[in-house]
Amino acid sequence: MAGISGFRSLAPKTKNVIVAGGLTAFVFGVYFYTMRAVGGTDELQTAIDKFEGDKIQKQAEGSMASKV
């Protein structure tokens, strides 16, 4: 319990900085863990690329049909 009694003797501003640092580290840890876990599959970008490719192909087919 020496750690807790040592924490109590610190100035309030110092305690706030320590707590803010701990919370910031936790939030960044969760964020990077989540991005790493989700980042393995890029399904949304694959779907967007496929949609754009289909759209370009349909536009090309439409312009070919109008020339004939």
Coordinates of N, CA, C and O in Angstrom, one line a residue:
M1 N 0.8 -1.2 0.0 CA 0.0 0.0 0.0 C 0.9 1.3 0.0 O 0.3 2.4 0.1
A2 N 2.1 1.1 -0.1 CA 3.0 2.3 0.0 C 2.8 3.1 -1.3 O 3.0 4.3 -1.3
G3 N 2.4 2.5 -2.4 CA 2.2 3.2 -3.6 C 1.1 4.2 -3.5 O 1.1 5.3 -4.0
I4 N 0.0 3.7 -2.9 CA -1.2 4.6 -2.8 C -1.0 5.7 -1.8 O -1.4 6.9 -2.1
S5 N -0.3 5.5 -0.7 CA 0.0 6.6 0.2 C 1.0 7.6 -0.5 O 0.9 8.8 -0.2
G6 N 1.9 7.1 -1.3 CA 2.7 8.0 -2.0 C 2.0 8.9 -3.0 O 2.3 10.0 -3.3
F7 N 1.0 8.3 -3.6 CA 0.1 9.0 -4.6 C -0.7 10.1 -3.9 O -0.9 11.2 -4.4
R8 N -1.1 9.8 -2.7 CA -1.9 10.8 -1.9 C -1.1 12.1 -1.6 O -1.6 13.1 -1.4
S9 N 0.2 11.9 -1.4 CA 1.1 13.0 -1.0 C 1.4 14.0 -2.2 O 2.0 15.0 -2.0
L10 N 1.1 13.6 -3.4 CA 1.3 14.4 -4.6 C 0.4 15.6 -4.7 O -0.8 15.5 -4.1
A11 N 0.8 16.6 -5.4 CA -0.1 17.8 -5.6 C -1.2 17.4 -6.5 O -1.1 16.5 -7.3
P12 N -2.4 18.1 -6.3 CA -3.6 17.7 -7.2 C -3.3 17.8 -8.7 O -3.8 17.0 -9.4
K13 N -2.5 18.8 -9.1 CA -2.2 18.9 -10.5 C -1.4 17.7 -11.0 O -1.6 17.2 -12.1
T14 N -0.5 17.3 -10.2 CA 0.4 16.1 -10.6 C -0.5 14.8 -10.6 O -0.3 14.0 -11.6
K15 N -1.4 14.7 -9.7 CA -2.3 13.5 -9.8 C -3.2 13.6 -11.1 O -3.3 12.5 -11.7
N16 N -3.6 14.8 -11.4 CA -4.4 14.9 -12.6 C -3.6 14.5 -13.9 O -4.1 13.8 -14.8
V17 N -2.4 14.9 -13.9 CA -1.5 14.6 -15.0 C -1.3 13.1 -15.1 O -1.3 12.5 -16.2
I18 N -1.1 12.4 -14.0 CA -0.9 11.0 -13.9 C -2.1 10.2 -14.4 O -2.0 9.3 -15.2
V19 N -3.3 10.7 -14.0 CA -4.5 10.0 -14.4 C -4.8 10.3 -15.9 O -5.2 9.4 -16.6
A20 N -4.5 11.5 -16.3 CA -4.7 11.8 -17.7 C -3.8 11.0 -18.6 O -4.2 10.5 -19.7
G21 N -2.6 10.8 -18.2 CA -1.6 10.0 -18.9 C -2.0 8.5 -19.0 O -2.0 7.9 -20.1
G22 N -2.5 8.0 -17.9 CA -3.0 6.6 -17.9 C -4.2 6.4 -18.8 O -4.3 5.5 -19.5
L23 N -5.2 7.4 -18.7 CA -6.3 7.3 -19.6 C -6.0 7.4 -21.1 O -6.5 6.7 -21.9
T24 N -5.1 8.3 -21.4 CA -4.6 8.5 -22.8 C -4.0 7.2 -23.3 O -4.2 6.8 -24.4
A25 N -3.1 6.7 -22.5 CA -2.4 5.4 -22.9 C -3.4 4.3 -23.1 O -3.3 3.5 -24.1
F26 N -4.5 4.2 -22.2 CA -5.5 3.2 -22.4 C -6.3 3.4 -23.7 O -6.5 2.5 -24.5
V27 N -6.7 4.6 -24.0 CA -7.5 4.9 -25.2 C -6.7 4.6 -26.4 O -7.2 4.0 -27.4
F28 N -5.4 5.1 -26.5 CA -4.6 4.8 -27.6 C -4.3 3.3 -27.8 O -4.3 2.7 -28.9
G29 N -4.2 2.6 -26.7 CA -4.0 1.1 -26.7 C -5.2 0.4 -27.3 O -5.1 -0.4 -28.2
V30 N -6.4 0.8 -26.9 CA -7.6 0.2 -27.4 C -7.8 0.6 -28.9 O -8.1 -0.3 -29.7
Y31 N -7.5 1.8 -29.3 CA -7.6 2.3 -30.7 C -6.7 1.5 -31.6 O -7.1 0.9 -32.6
F32 N -5.4 1.4 -31.2 CA -4.5 0.7 -32.1 C -4.8 -0.8 -32.1 O -4.6 -1.5 -33.1
Y33 N -5.2 -1.4 -31.0 CA -5.6 -2.8 -31.0 C -6.7 -3.0 -31.9 O -6.7 -4.0 -32.7
T34 N -7.7 -2.2 -31.9 CA -8.9 -2.3 -32.7 C -8.5 -2.1 -34.2 O -9.0 -2.9 -35.1
M35 N -7.7 -1.1 -34.5 CA -7.3 -0.9 -35.9 C -6.5 -2.1 -36.4 O -6.7 -2.5 -37.6
R36 N -5.7 -2.7 -35.6 CA -4.9 -3.8 -36.0 C -5.8 -5.1 -36.3 O -5.7 -5.8 -37.2
A37 N -6.8 -5.2 -35.4 CA -7.7 -6.4 -35.5 C -8.6 -6.2 -36.7 O -8.9 -7.2 -37.4
V38 N -9.1 -5.0 -37.0 CA -10.0 -4.8 -38.1 C -9.3 -4.6 -39.4 O -9.8 -4.9 -40.5
G39 N -8.1 -4.1 -39.3 CA -7.3 -3.8 -40.5 C -6.9 -5.0 -41.3 O -6.4 -4.8 -42.4
G40 N -7.0 -6.2 -40.8 CA -6.6 -7.3 -41.6 C -7.4 -7.5 -42.8 O -6.9 -8.0 -43.8
T41 N -8.6 -7.2 -42.8 CA -9.5 -7.3 -44.0 C -10.0 -5.9 -44.4 O -10.4 -5.1 -43.6
D42 N -9.8 -5.6 -45.7 CA -10.2 -4.3 -46.2 C -11.4 -4.5 -47.1 O -11.3 -4.2 -48.3
E43 N -12.5 -5.0 -46.6 CA -13.6 -5.3 -47.3 C -14.3 -4.1 -47.9 O -14.8 -4.2 -49.1
L44 N -14.3 -3.0 -47.2 CA -15.0 -1.8 -47.7 C -14.3 -1.3 -48.9 O -14.9 -0.9 -49.9
Q45 N -12.9 -1.2 -48.9 CA -12.2 -0.7 -50.0 C -12.3 -1.6 -51.2 O -12.4 -1.2 -52.4
T46 N -12.3 -2.9 -51.0 CA -12.5 -3.9 -52.1 C -13.9 -3.7 -52.7 O -14.0 -3.7 -54.0
A47 N -14.9 -3.5 -51.9 CA -16.3 -3.3 -52.5 C -16.3 -2.0 -53.3 O -17.0 -1.9 -54.3
I48 N -15.7 -0.9 -52.8 CA -15.7 0.4 -53.5 C -15.0 0.2 -54.8 O -15.4 0.7 -55.9
D49 N -13.8 -0.5 -54.8 CA -13.1 -0.7 -56.1 C -13.9 -1.5 -57.1 O -13.9 -1.2 -58.3
K50 N -14.6 -2.5 -56.6 CA -15.4 -3.3 -57.5 C -16.6 -2.5 -58.1 O -16.8 -2.5 -59.3
F51 N -17.2 -1.6 -57.2 CA -18.3 -0.8 -57.7 C -17.8 0.2 -58.8 O -18.4 0.4 -59.8
E52 N -16.6 0.8 -58.5 CA -16.1 1.8 -59.5 C -15.7 1.1 -60.8 O -16.0 1.6 -61.9
G53 N -15.2 -0.1 -60.7 CA -14.9 -0.9 -61.9 C -16.1 -1.2 -62.7 O -16.1 -1.1 -64.0
D54 N -17.2 -1.6 -62.0 CA -18.4 -2.0 -62.7 C -19.0 -0.7 -63.4 O -19.5 -0.8 -64.5
K55 N -18.9 0.4 -62.7 CA -19.5 1.7 -63.2 C -18.7 2.1 -64.4 O -19.4 2.5 -65.4
I56 N -17.4 2.0 -64.4 CA -16.6 2.4 -65.6 C -16.9 1.4 -66.8 O -17.1 1.9 -67.9
Q57 N -17.1 0.1 -66.5 CA -17.4 -0.8 -67.5 C -18.7 -0.5 -68.1 O -18.9 -0.6 -69.4
K58 N -19.7 -0.2 -67.3 CA -21.1 0.1 -67.9 C -21.1 1.3 -68.7 O -21.7 1.4 -69.7
Q59 N -20.3 2.3 -68.3 CA -20.2 3.6 -69.0 C -19.5 3.3 -70.4 O -19.9 3.9 -71.4
A60 N -18.5 2.4 -70.4 CA -17.8 2.1 -71.6 C -18.8 1.3 -72.6 O -18.8 1.6 -73.8
E61 N -19.6 0.4 -72.0 CA -20.5 -0.3 -72.8 C -21.6 0.6 -73.4 O -22.0 0.5 -74.5
G62 N -22.0 1.6 -72.6 CA -23.0 2.5 -73.1 C -22.5 3.4 -74.2 O -23.2 3.7 -75.2
S63 N -21.3 3.8 -74.1 CA -20.7 4.7 -75.2 C -20.5 3.9 -76.4 O -20.6 4.4 -77.5
M64 N -20.1 2.6 -76.3 CA -19.9 1.7 -77.5 C -21.3 1.5 -78.2 O -21.3 1.5 -79.4
A65 N -22.3 1.3 -77.4 CA -23.7 1.0 -78.0 C -24.2 2.3 -78.7 O -24.8 2.2 -79.8
S66 N -23.9 3.5 -78.2 CA -24.3 4.7 -78.9 C -23.6 4.9 -80.2 O -24.1 5.6 -81.1
K67 N -22.4 4.5 -80.3 CA -21.6 4.6 -81.6 C -22.0 3.7 -82.7 O -21.8 3.9 -83.8
V68 N -22.6 2.6 -82.3 CA -23.0 1.6 -83.3 C -24.3 1.9 -83.9 O -25.0 2.6 -84.2

